[in-house]
Amino acid sequence: MDSPLGLLAELTYRCPLACPYCSNPLNLAGYQDELTTDEWLRVLTEAEDLGVMQCHLSGGEPLLRRDLVRLVAHAHALGLYANLITSALGFSRPRAEQLRAAGLDHVQISVQADEPTVSDRIAGIPSFRRKIEAMGVVKELGWPLTVNVVLHRHNIDRVADVLALAEEVGADRVELANTQYYGWAWRNRAALLPSRAQLEAAETVVRAAHERLRDRMDIVYVIPDYYSRYPKPCMGGWASRQLTVTPNGDVLPCPAAQSLPLPRASVREDPLERIWAEAPVMTAFRGTDWMPEPCRSCPRREVDFGGCRCQAFLLTGDAARTDPVCYLSPDHGLVARAVGAANADSRDDDPPLVPRPHRPGLPPVAR
């Protein structure tokens, strides 16, 4: 594609939750100088000029931005499809009604499990009841509702109950996304990676639910890369279909790319169109010319694009390596060993989880 289809606007990395699987960067303090309202309005305008059609408002917790309603109204005026990705903490009915009037098109609410004790333990604070109440408000106000559940070793055995909860709240779509190991999830990988037996049991449940609910609810199940024969296709190809703008204005081809040793590109320094077309962070792995062997001669090179550059960097220290998830990668042993540890008969206790720090504060945001 010549232009991106979607923009992930990470409005803030502040968040009231402390989920140990969060993909936000470890150096949260480096993103406190958030874009102002006027800067975000300009970003949205430049995104629409670039050809973006979908705007996903995320974080952290985007509801912590006091200007969220104004940003939604601007996206709506530009003709962008606006999707709110939220923990739902702060999604009061008055705030929801303001967002509805502003033109918000869709709401995605995360939940950590199907019942309060487990969900609140994973989230780090009591939040389950408020999430369920917010889902009710979403349905009452006529929005389509997606329920997102990040799966891992500590909740994947509850998939059947999670699906029952999604039915109960009237979700139109449920995303069962096995953890992707970036940010805090990377730090907690040993404690989060499920066993093969857990995955097989979950997949059986999901297949049955998909057949039973196919006319009522869309079920998306994302398997963990580490158990795949081939890697996922890196956002449909590096800097091909989507871009991410972080809270401080950095522009990335995907949310995890801040970990890569590539030159910084910022909307505070250049227009979005120039960044998309020319910035090294966008062009470094675009297409297939950069590929080493075995990717270069592989018939799948334009199917999975060599896999995930961020995953390759985290596992090998070299973003240009073949993603070690691929069984053809010379580094595949790195993944095989992690999977072996997750399935070891001697594994009696899980390593301790390191929670993502709470950052619920509301620093002033310039209007």
PDB file of C-alpha atoms in Angstrom, residues 1-7 46-54 239-244 272-273 276-277 282 286:
ATOM      1  CA  MET A   1       0.000   0.000   0.000  1.00  0.00           C
ATOM      2  CA  ASP A   2       1.155   3.537  -0.735  1.00  0.00           C
ATOM      3  CA  SER A   3      -0.465   4.914   2.406  1.00  0.00           C
ATOM      4  CA  PRO A   4      -1.442   3.480   5.795  1.00  0.00           C
ATOM      5  CA  LEU A   5      -4.963   2.307   6.500  1.00  0.00           C
ATOM      6  CA  GLY A   6      -4.882   2.715  10.278  1.00  0.00           C
ATOM      7  CA  LEU A   7      -3.414   5.010  12.907  1.00  0.00           C
ATOM      8  CA  GLU A  46      -2.199  14.862   8.703  1.00  0.00           C
ATOM      9  CA  ALA A  47      -3.180  11.198   9.075  1.00  0.00           C
ATOM     10  CA  GLU A  48      -6.395  11.737   7.140  1.00  0.00           C
ATOM     11  CA  ASP A  49      -4.475  13.639   4.451  1.00  0.00           C
ATOM     12  CA  LEU A  50      -2.107  10.662   4.236  1.00  0.00           C
ATOM     13  CA  GLY A  51      -5.007   8.287   3.565  1.00  0.00           C
ATOM     14  CA  VAL A  52      -5.683   6.875   7.027  1.00  0.00           C
ATOM     15  CA  MET A  53      -9.275   5.696   7.450  1.00  0.00           C
ATOM     16  CA  GLN A  54      -9.276   4.196  10.949  1.00  0.00           C
ATOM     17  CA  ALA A 239       5.350   0.161   7.568  1.00  0.00           C
ATOM     18  CA  SER A 240       2.885  -1.113   4.999  1.00  0.00           C
ATOM     19  CA  ARG A 241      -0.605  -0.707   6.428  1.00  0.00           C
ATOM     20  CA  GLN A 242      -0.442   1.009   9.812  1.00  0.00           C
ATOM     21  CA  LEU A 243       1.509   3.474  11.879  1.00  0.00           C
ATOM     22  CA  THR A 244       1.705   4.299  15.570  1.00  0.00           C
ATOM     23  CA  LEU A 272       3.482  12.679   9.075  1.00  0.00           C
ATOM     24  CA  GLU A 273       3.602  12.306   5.280  1.00  0.00           C
ATOM     25  CA  TRP A 276       5.878   7.765   6.403  1.00  0.00           C
ATOM     26  CA  ALA A 277       7.715   8.111   3.092  1.00  0.00           C
ATOM     27  CA  MET A 282       9.723   3.445   8.337  1.00  0.00           C
ATOM     28  CA  ARG A 286       9.860  -2.113   4.257  1.00  0.00           C
TER      29      ARG A 286
END
